[in-house]
GROMACS .gro file of C-alpha atoms in nm:
model
  307
    1MET     CA    1   2.295  -0.427  -0.073
    2ALA     CA    2   2.469  -0.093  -0.034
    3LEU     CA    3   2.754   0.034   0.181
    4ILE     CA    4   2.736   0.366   0.363
    5ALA     CA    5   3.037   0.569   0.471
    6PHE     CA    6   3.010   0.880   0.685
    7SER     CA    7   3.299   1.111   0.608
    8GLY     CA    8   3.430   1.454   0.696
    9SER     CA    9   3.522   1.530   0.337
   10ALA     CA   10   3.408   1.435  -0.011
   11SER     CA   11   3.526   1.455  -0.369
   12SER     CA   12   3.357   1.724  -0.579
   13SER     CA   13   3.348   1.488  -0.877
   14LEU     CA   14   3.079   1.272  -0.717
   15LEU     CA   15   2.720   1.365  -0.791
   16PRO     CA   16   2.479   1.455  -0.509
   17PHE     CA   17   2.147   1.276  -0.498
   18LYS     CA   18   1.798   1.410  -0.436
   19ARG     CA   19   1.457   1.254  -0.464
   20ILE     CA   20   1.098   1.374  -0.494
   21SER     CA   21   0.935   1.332  -0.155
   22GLY     CA   22   0.635   1.111  -0.105
   23GLY     CA   23   0.548   0.793  -0.287
   24PRO     CA   24   0.340   0.488  -0.213
   25LYS     CA   25   0.358   0.336   0.130
   26PRO     CA   26   0.357  -0.039   0.177
   27LYS     CA   27   0.026  -0.211   0.227
   28GLN     CA   28  -0.046  -0.316   0.580
   29TRP     CA   29   0.048  -0.676   0.632
   30SER     CA   30  -0.296  -0.754   0.766
   31GLN     CA   31  -0.424  -0.702   0.412
   32LEU     CA   32  -0.174  -0.949   0.269
   33PHE     CA   33  -0.187  -1.223   0.530
   34HIS     CA   34  -0.458  -1.345   0.761
   35SER     CA   35  -0.387  -1.304   1.131
   36SER     CA   36  -0.496  -1.468   1.451
   37SER     CA   37  -0.368  -1.523   1.802
   38LYS     CA   38  -0.217  -1.863   1.718
   39ARG     CA   39   0.157  -1.870   1.784
   40PHE     CA   40   0.432  -2.125   1.799
   41THR     CA   41   0.673  -2.130   2.091
   42THR     CA   42   1.031  -2.162   1.968
   43SER     CA   43   1.388  -2.116   2.075
   44SER     CA   44   1.506  -1.758   2.111
   45LYS     CA   45   1.832  -1.812   1.924
   46PRO     CA   46   1.877  -1.677   1.568
   47PHE     CA   47   1.976  -1.884   1.267
   48ILE     CA   48   2.274  -1.896   1.039
   49VAL     CA   49   2.460  -2.175   0.862
   50SER     CA   50   2.819  -2.240   0.962
   51ALA     CA   51   3.082  -2.276   0.693
   52SER     CA   52   3.457  -2.319   0.693
   53THR     CA   53   3.508  -1.960   0.574
   54GLY     CA   54   3.285  -1.801   0.833
   55SER     CA   55   2.916  -1.730   0.880
   56ASN     CA   56   2.828  -1.668   0.516
   57GLN     CA   57   2.459  -1.734   0.475
   58GLY     CA   58   2.486  -1.776   0.098
   59PHE     CA   59   2.717  -2.077   0.099
   60LEU     CA   60   2.709  -2.412   0.274
   61GLU     CA   61   2.963  -2.680   0.335
   62ILE     CA   62   2.846  -3.027   0.422
   63PRO     CA   63   3.069  -3.124   0.716
   64LYS     CA   64   3.238  -3.459   0.749
   65ALA     CA   65   3.070  -3.722   0.962
   66GLU     CA   66   3.149  -3.678   1.328
   67THR     CA   67   3.058  -3.845   1.651
   68GLU     CA   68   2.789  -3.644   1.829
   69THR     CA   69   2.856  -3.637   2.199
   70SER     CA   70   2.590  -3.390   2.313
   71PRO     CA   71   2.228  -3.507   2.352
   72HIS     CA   72   1.973  -3.385   2.100
   73THR     CA   73   1.596  -3.357   2.107
   74TYR     CA   74   1.418  -3.482   1.796
   75TYR     CA   75   1.152  -3.255   1.654
   76ASP     CA   76   0.819  -3.436   1.674
   77TRP     CA   77   0.637  -3.386   1.345
   78PRO     CA   78   0.257  -3.382   1.396
   79ASP     CA   79   0.191  -3.653   1.136
   80LYS     CA   80   0.395  -3.969   1.098
   81LYS     CA   81   0.304  -4.037   0.733
   82ASN     CA   82   0.276  -3.709   0.540
   83PRO     CA   83   0.589  -3.562   0.376
   84ARG     CA   84   0.807  -3.345   0.600
   85VAL     CA   85   0.942  -3.023   0.444
   86CYS     CA   86   1.204  -2.817   0.628
   87ILE     CA   87   1.270  -2.468   0.488
   88LEU     CA   88   1.585  -2.288   0.598
   89GLY     CA   89   1.563  -1.912   0.551
   90GLY     CA   90   1.262  -1.685   0.585
   91GLY     CA   91   1.324  -1.427   0.316
   92PHE     CA   92   1.104  -1.394   0.009
   93GLY     CA   93   1.210  -1.734  -0.124
   94GLY     CA   94   1.162  -1.925   0.199
   95LEU     CA   95   0.844  -1.756   0.317
   96TYR     CA   96   0.662  -1.770  -0.014
   97THR     CA   97   0.768  -2.130  -0.075
   98ALA     CA   98   0.611  -2.218   0.260
   99LEU     CA   99   0.292  -2.025   0.185
  100ARG     CA  100   0.265  -2.169  -0.166
  101LEU     CA  101   0.305  -2.528  -0.048
  102GLU     CA  102   0.047  -2.462   0.221
  103SER     CA  103  -0.205  -2.314  -0.023
  104LEU     CA  104  -0.197  -2.593  -0.283
  105VAL     CA  105  -0.461  -2.866  -0.289
  106TRP     CA  106  -0.308  -3.201  -0.193
  107PRO     CA  107  -0.442  -3.554  -0.146
  108ASP     CA  108  -0.490  -3.617   0.225
  109ASP     CA  109  -0.183  -3.838   0.254
  110LYS     CA  110   0.038  -3.608   0.044
  111LYS     CA  111  -0.018  -3.268   0.206
  112PRO     CA  112   0.327  -3.167   0.332
  113GLN     CA  113   0.406  -3.067   0.687
  114ILE     CA  114   0.609  -2.748   0.672
  115LEU     CA  115   0.865  -2.614   0.919
  116LEU     CA  116   1.030  -2.275   0.855
  117VAL     CA  117   1.354  -2.180   1.033
  118ASP     CA  118   1.507  -1.833   1.033
  119GLN     CA  119   1.760  -1.638   1.237
  120SER     CA  120   1.515  -1.355   1.297
  121GLU     CA  121   1.166  -1.340   1.440
  122ARG     CA  122   1.066  -1.094   1.166
  123PHE     CA  123   1.022  -1.113   0.790
  124VAL     CA  124   1.186  -0.804   0.638
  125PHE     CA  125   1.039  -0.648   0.325
  126LYS     CA  126   1.376  -0.526   0.199
  127PRO     CA  127   1.254  -0.315  -0.097
  128MET     CA  128   1.106  -0.071   0.158
  129LEU     CA  129   1.390  -0.088   0.413
  130TYR     CA  130   1.519   0.258   0.323
  131GLU     CA  131   1.184   0.409   0.423
  132LEU     CA  132   1.282   0.358   0.788
  133LEU     CA  133   1.545   0.631   0.746
  134SER     CA  134   1.288   0.884   0.622
  135ARG     CA  135   1.049   0.787   0.904
  136GLU     CA  136   0.775   0.722   0.648
  137VAL     CA  137   0.701   0.378   0.788
  138GLU     CA  138   0.717   0.205   1.124
  139THR     CA  139   0.919  -0.110   1.182
  140TRP     CA  140   0.611  -0.331   1.206
  141GLU     CA  141   0.494  -0.219   0.860
  142ILE     CA  142   0.798  -0.358   0.678
  143ALA     CA  143   0.915  -0.617   0.932
  144PRO     CA  144   0.616  -0.811   1.069
  145HIS     CA  145   0.666  -1.109   1.298
  146PHE     CA  146   0.662  -1.452   1.136
  147SER     CA  147   0.422  -1.567   1.407
  148LYS     CA  148   0.161  -1.319   1.280
  149LEU     CA  149   0.219  -1.389   0.910
  150LEU     CA  150   0.185  -1.764   0.958
  151ALA     CA  151  -0.084  -1.758   1.227
  152ASN     CA  152  -0.369  -1.886   1.006
  153THR     CA  153  -0.161  -2.150   0.831
  154GLY     CA  154  -0.026  -2.492   0.916
  155VAL     CA  155   0.333  -2.369   0.876
  156GLN     CA  156   0.535  -2.387   1.194
  157PHE     CA  157   0.816  -2.140   1.261
  158PHE     CA  158   1.134  -2.175   1.465
  159LYS     CA  159   1.372  -1.892   1.540
  160ASP     CA  160   1.706  -2.067   1.563
  161ARG     CA  161   2.050  -2.112   1.410
  162VAL     CA  162   2.155  -2.406   1.196
  163LYS     CA  163   2.459  -2.591   1.326
  164LEU     CA  164   2.482  -2.897   1.104
  165LEU     CA  165   2.324  -3.034   0.785
  166THR     CA  166   2.343  -3.409   0.722
  167PRO     CA  167   2.181  -3.538   0.399
  168SER     CA  168   2.092  -3.906   0.409
  169ASP     CA  169   2.324  -3.989   0.118
  170HIS     CA  170   2.606  -3.848   0.327
  171LEU     CA  171   2.530  -4.111   0.590
  172GLY     CA  172   2.559  -4.399   0.345
  173MET     CA  173   2.284  -4.619   0.208
  174SER     CA  174   2.327  -4.872   0.490
  175SER     CA  175   2.249  -4.620   0.762
  176PRO     CA  176   1.915  -4.672   0.941
  177MET     CA  177   1.849  -4.298   0.920
  178ALA     CA  178   1.894  -4.298   0.541
  179SER     CA  179   1.599  -4.533   0.505
  180ARG     CA  180   1.355  -4.321   0.704
  181CYS     CA  181   1.429  -3.960   0.598
  182GLY     CA  182   1.605  -3.740   0.347
  183GLY     CA  183   1.845  -3.611   0.609
  184THR     CA  184   1.866  -3.411   0.929
  185VAL     CA  185   1.913  -3.051   1.037
  186LEU     CA  186   2.072  -2.986   1.375
  187LEU     CA  187   1.987  -2.648   1.528
  188GLU     CA  188   2.207  -2.470   1.780
  189SER     CA  189   1.937  -2.512   2.043
  190GLY     CA  190   1.997  -2.889   2.020
  191LEU     CA  191   1.680  -2.964   1.825
  192LEU     CA  192   1.733  -3.230   1.556
  193ILE     CA  193   1.491  -3.218   1.260
  194GLU     CA  194   1.442  -3.513   1.027
  195TYR     CA  195   1.311  -3.411   0.685
  196ASP     CA  196   1.198  -3.567   0.361
  197TRP     CA  197   1.253  -3.248   0.160
  198LEU     CA  198   1.491  -2.963   0.243
  199VAL     CA  199   1.462  -2.612   0.097
  200LEU     CA  200   1.770  -2.391   0.121
  201ALA     CA  201   1.662  -2.027   0.094
  202LEU     CA  202   1.941  -1.870   0.295
  203GLY     CA  203   1.996  -1.559   0.089
  204ALA     CA  204   2.330  -1.378   0.121
  205GLU     CA  205   2.516  -1.153   0.356
  206PRO     CA  206   2.758  -0.868   0.275
  207LYS     CA  207   3.131  -0.939   0.273
  208LEU     CA  208   3.294  -0.622   0.399
  209ASP     CA  209   3.644  -0.766   0.382
  210VAL     CA  210   3.654  -0.749   0.001
  211VAL     CA  211   3.736  -0.375  -0.001
  212PRO     CA  212   4.015  -0.265   0.235
  213GLY     CA  213   3.877  -0.034   0.505
  214ALA     CA  214   3.511  -0.116   0.446
  215ALA     CA  215   3.475  -0.327   0.761
  216GLU     CA  216   3.628  -0.052   0.974
  217PHE     CA  217   3.475   0.261   0.823
  218ALA     CA  218   3.152   0.165   0.641
  219LEU     CA  219   2.809   0.039   0.743
  220PRO     CA  220   2.626  -0.223   0.534
  221PHE     CA  221   2.263  -0.165   0.445
  222SER     CA  222   2.101  -0.503   0.394
  223THR     CA  223   1.910  -0.603   0.708
  224LEU     CA  224   1.672  -0.449   0.958
  225GLU     CA  225   1.958  -0.429   1.207
  226ASP     CA  226   2.171  -0.250   0.946
  227ALA     CA  227   1.898   0.009   0.890
  228CYS     CA  228   1.868   0.069   1.265
  229ARG     CA  229   2.244   0.120   1.295
  230VAL     CA  230   2.248   0.368   1.005
  231ASP     CA  231   1.954   0.558   1.156
  232LYS     CA  232   2.130   0.570   1.493
  233LYS     CA  233   2.450   0.701   1.333
  234LEU     CA  234   2.260   0.967   1.136
  235SER     CA  235   2.072   1.079   1.447
  236ALA     CA  236   2.399   1.114   1.638
  237LEU     CA  237   2.550   1.325   1.360
  238GLU     CA  238   2.238   1.540   1.341
  239ARG     CA  239   2.254   1.608   1.715
  240ARG     CA  240   2.626   1.681   1.703
  241ASN     CA  241   2.595   1.925   1.412
  242PHE     CA  242   2.275   2.094   1.530
  243GLY     CA  243   2.313   2.472   1.511
  244LYS     CA  244   2.677   2.456   1.402
  245GLY     CA  245   2.624   2.501   1.029
  246SER     CA  246   2.861   2.218   0.936
  247LEU     CA  247   2.749   1.966   0.677
  248ILE     CA  248   2.701   1.593   0.727
  249ARG     CA  249   2.875   1.412   0.442
  250VAL     CA  250   2.754   1.065   0.344
  251ALA     CA  251   2.888   0.838   0.070
  252VAL     CA  252   2.672   0.554  -0.060
  253VAL     CA  253   2.873   0.285  -0.239
  254GLY     CA  254   2.669   0.087  -0.489
  255CYS     CA  255   2.416   0.234  -0.732
  256GLY     CA  256   2.176  -0.049  -0.795
  257TYR     CA  257   1.809  -0.007  -0.704
  258SER     CA  258   1.871  -0.017  -0.330
  259GLY     CA  259   2.172   0.214  -0.343
  260VAL     CA  260   1.990   0.477  -0.552
  261GLU     CA  261   1.681   0.469  -0.330
  262LEU     CA  262   1.899   0.486  -0.020
  263ALA     CA  263   2.101   0.781  -0.149
  264ALA     CA  264   1.784   0.966  -0.245
  265THR     CA  265   1.621   0.898   0.093
  266LEU     CA  266   1.926   1.015   0.285
  267SER     CA  267   1.941   1.331   0.074
  268GLU     CA  268   1.573   1.397   0.144
  269ARG     CA  269   1.625   1.351   0.516
  270LEU     CA  270   1.934   1.572   0.544
  271GLU     CA  271   1.816   1.842   0.299
  272ASP     CA  272   2.054   2.139   0.320
  273ARG     CA  273   2.220   2.000   0.632
  274GLY     CA  274   2.420   1.742   0.442
  275ILE     CA  275   2.571   1.616   0.117
  276VAL     CA  276   2.500   1.265  -0.009
  277GLN     CA  277   2.727   1.125  -0.278
  278ALA     CA  278   2.680   0.799  -0.469
  279ILE     CA  279   2.973   0.589  -0.590
  280ASN     CA  280   2.940   0.313  -0.847
  281VAL     CA  281   3.182   0.094  -1.040
  282GLU     CA  282   2.971   0.145  -1.354
  283THR     CA  283   2.947   0.470  -1.548
  284THR     CA  284   2.575   0.501  -1.477
  285ILE     CA  285   2.328   0.421  -1.201
  286CYS     CA  286   2.105   0.111  -1.198
  287PRO     CA  287   2.306  -0.057  -1.477
  288ALA     CA  288   2.091  -0.373  -1.466
  289ALA     CA  289   1.761  -0.182  -1.477
  290PRO     CA  290   1.542  -0.147  -1.786
  291THR     CA  291   1.633   0.158  -1.992
  292GLY     CA  292   1.314   0.345  -1.898
  293ASN     CA  293   1.369   0.299  -1.525
  294ARG     CA  294   1.731   0.408  -1.547
  295GLU     CA  295   1.649   0.717  -1.752
  296ALA     CA  296   1.374   0.816  -1.508
  297ALA     CA  297   1.615   0.786  -1.214
  298LEU     CA  298   1.876   0.992  -1.396
  299LYS     CA  299   1.622   1.267  -1.473
  300VAL     CA  300   1.523   1.293  -1.107
  301ARG     CA  301   1.886   1.311  -1.003
  302CYS     CA  302   1.981   1.574  -1.258
  303LEU     CA  303   1.669   1.784  -1.187
  304ASP     CA  304   1.721   1.796  -0.814
  305SER     CA  305   2.098   1.843  -0.826
  306GLY     CA  306   2.071   2.136  -1.066
  307MET     CA  307   2.250   1.960  -1.352
   0.00000   0.00000   0.00000
């Protein structure tokens, strides 16, 4: 995840980024997943897990038992005997867990029923998210709908938000529910899902309150919505500065893989109409990358920045 700040001034000690244009485009999703017209009707609400510190998708807190006063609708699993697997989160971990479980050969009475829940109707291929800013790809190429990806499978998909998780051991061994399932998931739509196995693949979300001023003056770059907001901001600046000769100054904070690719893509888009500067806590870019990858990235940067 990277942070982007649009500024009217910049420090000369920060190095501008460039990249060589072109590169491989993502394969069409139709080549990776079978498709058909089969769809699952779900709630229109997105999904997130509530926690005492806020809506942090990477951390969960099991709430204390409480008396439920609002009526809930139980999800009706198709089979009453086969294991029930509920997967929360439709990123790489959640989606590929669902597809892997679906593809394995199981005895007839052991094949799991799989339900995938996510806050978005689209799976986002995040390694190519920055390509939206260079207009090299369309949204559907890197963010296909779950309904299309899962159309030829037995995996069901719900777009919803998680309100409450209740493992059966939290209910106590004497509870009737503890004897018939591994626990329950309550969605914000009111749907109550009993499961035998629960997969938590919630990922993470940026915490902009760690650095003073980040929440007010920076844009995160982690989701499809983030990319759309950055593109909208860039387009507004390009229109405002058109024909005026003033430069658009962009600072990218974070020089991991995504930050470096993002800085290079922004530099390619702005060309001589802007300056893109990358800021990192480490003394080099891509500090966790293999030496060869890091050296290649540094050579491209130095070549195109004239250093």
